[in-house]
Short mmCIF file of C-alpha atoms and ligand atoms in Angstrom, two decimals:
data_model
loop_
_atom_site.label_atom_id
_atom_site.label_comp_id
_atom_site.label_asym_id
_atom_site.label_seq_id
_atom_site.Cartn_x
_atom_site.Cartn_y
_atom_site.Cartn_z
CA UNK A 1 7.74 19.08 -24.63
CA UNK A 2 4.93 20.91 -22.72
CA UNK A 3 5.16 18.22 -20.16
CA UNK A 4 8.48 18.48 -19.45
CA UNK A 5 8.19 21.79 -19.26
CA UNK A 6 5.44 21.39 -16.82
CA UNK A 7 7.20 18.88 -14.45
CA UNK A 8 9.77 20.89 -14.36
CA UNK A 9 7.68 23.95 -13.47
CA UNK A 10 6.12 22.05 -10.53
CA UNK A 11 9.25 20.73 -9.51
CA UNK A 12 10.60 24.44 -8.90
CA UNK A 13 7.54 25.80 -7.38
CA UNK A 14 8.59 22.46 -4.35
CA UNK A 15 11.20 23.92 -4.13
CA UNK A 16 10.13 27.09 -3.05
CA UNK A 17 7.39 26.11 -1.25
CA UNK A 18 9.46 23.54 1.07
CA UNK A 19 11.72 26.49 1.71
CA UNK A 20 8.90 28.79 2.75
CA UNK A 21 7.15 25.55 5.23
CA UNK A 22 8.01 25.40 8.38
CA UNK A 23 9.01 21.77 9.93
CA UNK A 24 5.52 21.97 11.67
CA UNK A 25 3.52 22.37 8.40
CA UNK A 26 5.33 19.70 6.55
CA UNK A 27 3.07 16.47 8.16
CA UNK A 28 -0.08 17.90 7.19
CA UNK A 29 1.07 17.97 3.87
CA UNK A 30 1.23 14.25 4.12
CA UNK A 31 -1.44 11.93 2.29
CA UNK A 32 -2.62 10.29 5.54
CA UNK A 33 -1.19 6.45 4.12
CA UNK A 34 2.12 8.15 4.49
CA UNK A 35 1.96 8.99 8.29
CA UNK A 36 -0.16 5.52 9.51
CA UNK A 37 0.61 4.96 13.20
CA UNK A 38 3.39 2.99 14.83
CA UNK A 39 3.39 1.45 18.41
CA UNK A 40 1.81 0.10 20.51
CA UNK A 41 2.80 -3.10 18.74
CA UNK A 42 0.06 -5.85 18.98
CA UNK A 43 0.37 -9.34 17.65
CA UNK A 44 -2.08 -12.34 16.58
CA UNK A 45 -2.17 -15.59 15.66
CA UNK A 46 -3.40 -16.85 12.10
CA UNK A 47 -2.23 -20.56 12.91
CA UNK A 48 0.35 -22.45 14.65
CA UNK A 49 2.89 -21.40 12.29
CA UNK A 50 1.45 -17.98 11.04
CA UNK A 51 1.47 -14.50 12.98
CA UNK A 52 0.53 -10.97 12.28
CA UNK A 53 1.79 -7.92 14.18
CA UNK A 54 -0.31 -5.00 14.29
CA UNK A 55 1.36 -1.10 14.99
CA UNK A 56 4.36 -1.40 13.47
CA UNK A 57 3.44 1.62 10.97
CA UNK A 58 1.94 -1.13 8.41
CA UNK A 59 0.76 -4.87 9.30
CA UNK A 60 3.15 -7.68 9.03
CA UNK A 61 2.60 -11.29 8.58
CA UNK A 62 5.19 -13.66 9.54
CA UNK A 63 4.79 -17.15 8.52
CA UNK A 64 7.77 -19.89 9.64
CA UNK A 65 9.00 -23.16 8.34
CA UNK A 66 11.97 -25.27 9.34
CA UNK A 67 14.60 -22.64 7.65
CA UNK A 68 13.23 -19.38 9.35
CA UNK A 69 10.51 -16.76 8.53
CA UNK A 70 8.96 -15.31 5.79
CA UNK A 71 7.40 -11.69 6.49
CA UNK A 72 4.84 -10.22 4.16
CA UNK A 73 5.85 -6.61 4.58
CA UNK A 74 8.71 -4.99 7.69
CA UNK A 75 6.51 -2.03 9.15
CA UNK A 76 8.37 1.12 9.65
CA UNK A 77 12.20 1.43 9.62
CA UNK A 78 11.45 2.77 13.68
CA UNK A 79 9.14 -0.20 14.56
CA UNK A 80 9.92 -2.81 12.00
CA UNK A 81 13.06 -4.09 13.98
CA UNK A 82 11.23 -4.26 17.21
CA UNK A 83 8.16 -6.34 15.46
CA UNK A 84 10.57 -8.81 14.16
CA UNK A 85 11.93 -9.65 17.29
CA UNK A 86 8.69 -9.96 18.31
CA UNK A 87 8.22 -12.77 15.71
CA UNK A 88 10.97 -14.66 15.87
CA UNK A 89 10.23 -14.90 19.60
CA UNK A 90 7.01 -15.56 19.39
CA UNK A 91 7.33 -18.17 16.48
CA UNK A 92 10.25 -19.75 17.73
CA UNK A 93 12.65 -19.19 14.99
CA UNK A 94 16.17 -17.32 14.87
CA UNK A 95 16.16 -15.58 11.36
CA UNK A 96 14.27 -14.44 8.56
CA UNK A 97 14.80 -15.72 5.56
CA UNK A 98 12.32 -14.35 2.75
CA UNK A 99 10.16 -10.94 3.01
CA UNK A 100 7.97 -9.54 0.18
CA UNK A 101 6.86 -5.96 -0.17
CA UNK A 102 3.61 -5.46 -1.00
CA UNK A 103 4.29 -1.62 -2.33
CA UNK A 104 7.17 0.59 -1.57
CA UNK A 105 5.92 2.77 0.92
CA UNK A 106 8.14 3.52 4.13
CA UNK A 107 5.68 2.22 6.66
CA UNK A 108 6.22 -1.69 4.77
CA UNK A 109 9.77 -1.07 3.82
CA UNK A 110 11.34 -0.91 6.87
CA UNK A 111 12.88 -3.91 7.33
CA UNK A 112 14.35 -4.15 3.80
CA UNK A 113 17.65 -2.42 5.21
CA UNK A 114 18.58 -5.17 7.69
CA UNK A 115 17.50 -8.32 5.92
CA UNK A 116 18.55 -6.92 2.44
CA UNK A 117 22.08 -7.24 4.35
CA UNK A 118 21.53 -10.32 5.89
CA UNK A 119 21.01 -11.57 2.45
CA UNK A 120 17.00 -12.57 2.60
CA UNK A 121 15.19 -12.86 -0.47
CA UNK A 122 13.40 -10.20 -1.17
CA UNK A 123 10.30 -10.56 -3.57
CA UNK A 124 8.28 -7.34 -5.19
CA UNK A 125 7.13 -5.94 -8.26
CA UNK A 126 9.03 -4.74 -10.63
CA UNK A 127 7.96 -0.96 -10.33
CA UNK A 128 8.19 -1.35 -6.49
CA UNK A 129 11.84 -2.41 -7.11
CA UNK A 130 12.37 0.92 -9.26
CA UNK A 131 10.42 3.26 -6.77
CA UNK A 132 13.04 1.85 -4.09
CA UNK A 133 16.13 2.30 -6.34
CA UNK A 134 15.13 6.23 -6.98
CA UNK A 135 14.75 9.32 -4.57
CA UNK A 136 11.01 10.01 -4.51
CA UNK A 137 9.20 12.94 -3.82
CA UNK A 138 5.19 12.51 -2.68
CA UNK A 139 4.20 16.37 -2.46
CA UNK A 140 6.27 19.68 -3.48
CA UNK A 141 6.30 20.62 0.25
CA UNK A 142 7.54 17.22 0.79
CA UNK A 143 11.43 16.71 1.59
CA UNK A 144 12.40 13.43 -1.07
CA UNK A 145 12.11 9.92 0.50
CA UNK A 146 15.33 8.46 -0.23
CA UNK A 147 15.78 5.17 -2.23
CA UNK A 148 17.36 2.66 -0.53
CA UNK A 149 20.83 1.53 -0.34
CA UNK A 150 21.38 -1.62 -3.31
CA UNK A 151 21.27 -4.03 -1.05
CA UNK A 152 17.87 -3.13 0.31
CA UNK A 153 16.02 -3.45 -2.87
CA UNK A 154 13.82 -6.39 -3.69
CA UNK A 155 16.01 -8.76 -5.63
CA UNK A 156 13.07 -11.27 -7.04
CA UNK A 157 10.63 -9.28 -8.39
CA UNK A 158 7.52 -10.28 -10.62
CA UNK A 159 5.58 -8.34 -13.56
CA UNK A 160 2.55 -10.62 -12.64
CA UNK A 161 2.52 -13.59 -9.64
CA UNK A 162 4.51 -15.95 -8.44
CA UNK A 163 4.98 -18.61 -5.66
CA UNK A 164 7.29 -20.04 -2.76
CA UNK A 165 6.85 -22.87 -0.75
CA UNK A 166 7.13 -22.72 2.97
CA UNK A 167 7.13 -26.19 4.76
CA UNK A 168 3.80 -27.40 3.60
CA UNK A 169 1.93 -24.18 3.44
CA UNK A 170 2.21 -22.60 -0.56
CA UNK A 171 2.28 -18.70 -0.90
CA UNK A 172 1.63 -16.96 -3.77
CA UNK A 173 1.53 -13.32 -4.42
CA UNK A 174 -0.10 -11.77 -7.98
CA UNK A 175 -0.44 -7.98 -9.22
CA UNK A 176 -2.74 -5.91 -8.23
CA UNK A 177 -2.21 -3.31 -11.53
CA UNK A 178 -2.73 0.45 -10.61
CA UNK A 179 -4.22 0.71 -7.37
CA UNK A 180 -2.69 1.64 -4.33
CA UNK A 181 0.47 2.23 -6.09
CA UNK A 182 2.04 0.90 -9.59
CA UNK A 183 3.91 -1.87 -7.90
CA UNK A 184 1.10 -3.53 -5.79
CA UNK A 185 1.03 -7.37 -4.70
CA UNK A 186 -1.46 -9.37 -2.70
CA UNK A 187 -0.10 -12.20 -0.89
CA UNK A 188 -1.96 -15.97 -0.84
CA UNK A 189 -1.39 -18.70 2.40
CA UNK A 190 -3.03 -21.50 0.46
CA UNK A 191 -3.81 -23.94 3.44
CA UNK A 192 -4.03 -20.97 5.85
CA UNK A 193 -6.33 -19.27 3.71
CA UNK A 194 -5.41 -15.83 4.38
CA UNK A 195 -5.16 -13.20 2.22
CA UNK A 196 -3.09 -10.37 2.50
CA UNK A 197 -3.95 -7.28 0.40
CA UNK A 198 -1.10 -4.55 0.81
CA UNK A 199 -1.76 -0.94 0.71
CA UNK A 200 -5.04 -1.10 -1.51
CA UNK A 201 -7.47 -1.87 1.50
CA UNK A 202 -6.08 0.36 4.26
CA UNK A 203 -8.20 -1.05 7.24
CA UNK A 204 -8.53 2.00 8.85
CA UNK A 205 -10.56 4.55 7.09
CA UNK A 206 -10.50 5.33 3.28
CA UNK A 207 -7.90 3.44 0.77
CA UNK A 208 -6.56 6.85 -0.46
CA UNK A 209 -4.03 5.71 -3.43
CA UNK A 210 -0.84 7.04 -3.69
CA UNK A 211 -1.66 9.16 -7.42
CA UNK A 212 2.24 10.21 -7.44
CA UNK A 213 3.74 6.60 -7.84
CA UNK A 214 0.88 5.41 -10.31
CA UNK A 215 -2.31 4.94 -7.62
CA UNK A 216 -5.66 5.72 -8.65
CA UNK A 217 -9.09 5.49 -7.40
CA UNK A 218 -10.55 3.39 -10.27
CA UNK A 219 -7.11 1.12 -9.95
CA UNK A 220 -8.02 0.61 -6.53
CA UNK A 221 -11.56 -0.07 -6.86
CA UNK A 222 -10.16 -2.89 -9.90
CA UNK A 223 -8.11 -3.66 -6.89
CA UNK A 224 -10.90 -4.98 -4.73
CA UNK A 225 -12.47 -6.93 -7.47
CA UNK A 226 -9.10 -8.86 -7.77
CA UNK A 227 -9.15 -9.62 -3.67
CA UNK A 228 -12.75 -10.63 -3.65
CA UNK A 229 -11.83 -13.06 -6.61
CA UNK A 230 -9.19 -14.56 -4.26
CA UNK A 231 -11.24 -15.13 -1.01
CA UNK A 232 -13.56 -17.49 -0.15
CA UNK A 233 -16.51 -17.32 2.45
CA UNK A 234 -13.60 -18.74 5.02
CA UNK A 235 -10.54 -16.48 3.79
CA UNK A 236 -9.18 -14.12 6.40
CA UNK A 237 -8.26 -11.17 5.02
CA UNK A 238 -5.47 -8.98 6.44
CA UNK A 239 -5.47 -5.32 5.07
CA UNK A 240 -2.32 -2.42 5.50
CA UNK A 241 -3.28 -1.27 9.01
CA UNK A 242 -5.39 -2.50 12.15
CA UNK A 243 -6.42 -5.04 14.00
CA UNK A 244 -9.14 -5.92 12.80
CA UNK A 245 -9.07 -9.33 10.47
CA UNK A 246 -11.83 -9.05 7.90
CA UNK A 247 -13.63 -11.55 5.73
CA UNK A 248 -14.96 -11.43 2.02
CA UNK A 249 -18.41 -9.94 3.17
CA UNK A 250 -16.82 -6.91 4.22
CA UNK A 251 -14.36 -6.44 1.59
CA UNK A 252 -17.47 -6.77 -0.97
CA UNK A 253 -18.91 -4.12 1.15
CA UNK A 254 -15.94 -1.74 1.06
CA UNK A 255 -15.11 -2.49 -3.00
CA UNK A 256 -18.61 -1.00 -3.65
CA UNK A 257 -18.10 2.25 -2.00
CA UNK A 258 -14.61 2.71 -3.71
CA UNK A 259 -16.84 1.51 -7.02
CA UNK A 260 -19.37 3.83 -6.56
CA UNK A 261 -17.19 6.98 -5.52
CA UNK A 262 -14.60 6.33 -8.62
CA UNK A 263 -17.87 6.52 -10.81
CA UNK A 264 -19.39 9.74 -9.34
CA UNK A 265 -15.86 11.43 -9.16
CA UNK A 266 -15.29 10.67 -12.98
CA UNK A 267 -18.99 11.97 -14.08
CA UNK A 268 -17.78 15.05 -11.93
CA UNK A 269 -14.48 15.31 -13.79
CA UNK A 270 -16.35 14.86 -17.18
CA UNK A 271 -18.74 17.93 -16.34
CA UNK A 272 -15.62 19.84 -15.36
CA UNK A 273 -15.95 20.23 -11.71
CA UNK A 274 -13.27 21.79 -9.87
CA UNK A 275 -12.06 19.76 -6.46
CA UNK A 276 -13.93 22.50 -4.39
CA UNK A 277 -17.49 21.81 -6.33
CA UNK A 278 -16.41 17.89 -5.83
CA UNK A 279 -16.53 18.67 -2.22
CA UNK A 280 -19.53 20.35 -1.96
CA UNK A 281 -21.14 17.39 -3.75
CA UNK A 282 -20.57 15.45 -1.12
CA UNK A 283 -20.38 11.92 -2.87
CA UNK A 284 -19.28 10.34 0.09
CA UNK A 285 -21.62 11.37 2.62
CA UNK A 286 -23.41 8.29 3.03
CA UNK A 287 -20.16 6.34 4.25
CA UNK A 288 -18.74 8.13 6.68
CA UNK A 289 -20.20 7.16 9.28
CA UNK A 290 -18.57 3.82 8.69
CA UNK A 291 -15.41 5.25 7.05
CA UNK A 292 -14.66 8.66 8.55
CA UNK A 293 -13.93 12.22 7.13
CA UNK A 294 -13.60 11.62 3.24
CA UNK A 295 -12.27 15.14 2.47
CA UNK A 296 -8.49 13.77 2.02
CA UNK A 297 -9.67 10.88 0.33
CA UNK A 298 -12.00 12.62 -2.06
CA UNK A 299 -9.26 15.30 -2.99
CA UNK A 300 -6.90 12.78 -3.65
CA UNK A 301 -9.14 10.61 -5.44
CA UNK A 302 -9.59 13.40 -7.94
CA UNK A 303 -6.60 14.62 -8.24
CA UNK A 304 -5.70 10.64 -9.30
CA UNK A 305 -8.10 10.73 -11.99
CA UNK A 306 -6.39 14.06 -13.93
CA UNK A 307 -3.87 12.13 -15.42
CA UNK A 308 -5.74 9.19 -16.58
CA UNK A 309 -8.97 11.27 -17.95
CA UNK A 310 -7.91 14.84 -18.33
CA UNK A 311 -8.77 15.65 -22.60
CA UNK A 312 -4.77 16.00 -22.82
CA UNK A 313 -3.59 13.57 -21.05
ZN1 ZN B 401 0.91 2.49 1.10
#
């Protein structure tokens, strides 16, 4: 009851506050995952029969086979239609056939709409399937994201993994628990070996998790452990944004600063430190150099571990 009560209390004071915001104000209310950048579109080649395509709002991976593609995630609904007709060209194919979401966010969703009615298989988990089938709102100054039309949603989703064959290559895609979201898959090219991770290593600058739709810092840091489980000292791994194509090395690197930070943010929460004293701790201040201004990512980081360890949770 005091929940509900509470929820409902926060709910109303969104309200109010998106009716006192003006447009200008409502961005910066944005976690940064929710605003990544779209365009110039870049692409890459993996192998003769795999691609990914860079600045479409979120990374894609196309992969083809005799029938068509299979994407790993549609960027943006702006860019995504753009960067698939920069696969099909550039892979030689005429359709897509198959696309999996890695998590529900906007900037890998975009595509959904158009193959969704084109009749593509579309594989997620389970909770990604239910964020996409519900009106979703990430902050209370935030206007609702709006769940997509029926037709849209992932119809082959997965609790756990699962596999499709494409020509001779095998993919497989697993659960990532928590982490970036509730609904998070990797995604597994066997004979490529390439690993895609989804929104849990962003790629650019700190994996902030998305707390609102079940993301957590200590999910995310599990996360990693799961990816560096899947690669080998060849794998290439492909994270949510950028160019760059990393390895295992650095993703070992990168899981031990999330490790470390989701341990000194819990002792912090333990003592009872408000965000502000968090801050002035400055647990992050030996990685930003490599990963840039941690202030979002430390607020939201906290705030992600409330739920989960607050006494009345
Ligand atoms: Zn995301």
């Amino acid at each position: 009851m005091k929940q509900t009560v509470s929820r409902r209390s926060v709910l109303q004071a969104g309200l109010a506050g998106a009716a006192a915001l003006s447009l200008g104000t409502l961005g910066s209310a944005l976690p940064r995952w929710a605003g990544a950048a779209t365009r110039p579109l870049s692409s890459q080649r993996l192998s003769d029969n795999l691609l990914l395509i860079s600045g479409a709002g979120g990374n894609i991976v196309a992969a083809r086979d005799a029938r068509g593609l299979l994407l790993v995630d549609g960027g943006t609904a702006a860019a995504g239609p753009e960067a698939l007709q920069r696969a099909l060209r550039e892979l030689g194919a005429r359709s897509a056939h198959t696309l999996i979401n890695t998590h529900w966010h906007g900037e890998h969703t975009g595509l959904n709409e158009a193959l969704g009615r084109q009749g593509a298989r579309i594989i997620a988990h389970e909770n990604t399937r239910l964020w996409l089938s519900t009106d979703v709102r990430l902050t209370p100054d935030a206007a609702p994201i709006k769940r997509l039309s029926a037709k849209a949603r992932p119809n082959d989703t997965t609790y756990t993994t699962g596999s499709t064959a494409l020509g001779d290559e095998t993919v497989s895609y697993g659960y990532l628990s928590q982490a970036h979201t509730d609904g998070d898959l990797y995604v597994k090219f066997a004979k490529a070996n390439v690993l895609v991770t989804g929104g849990v290593v962003a790629g650019q600058g700190w994996p902030t998790a998305d707390w609102v739709t079940g993301g957590w810092i200590s999910g995310t840091a599990a996360g990693y452990k799961t990816l560096v489980g899947l690669c080998d000292a060849q794998t290439r791994v492909i994270t949510a944004n950028g160019t760059q194509v990393i390895g295992k090395a650095e993703l070992e690197a990168e899981m031990a600063i999330i490790a470390n930070l989701a341990d000194q943010l819990t002792r912090m929460l333990r003592k009872g430190y408000a965000p502000a004293d968090m801050l002035a701790a400055a647990p992050a201040k030996d990685y930003e150099a490599k990963l840039g201004d941690a202030t979002q990512f430390l607020t939201e980081s906290f705030k992600s571990l409330w739920p989960r360890m607050a006494p009345d949770a």
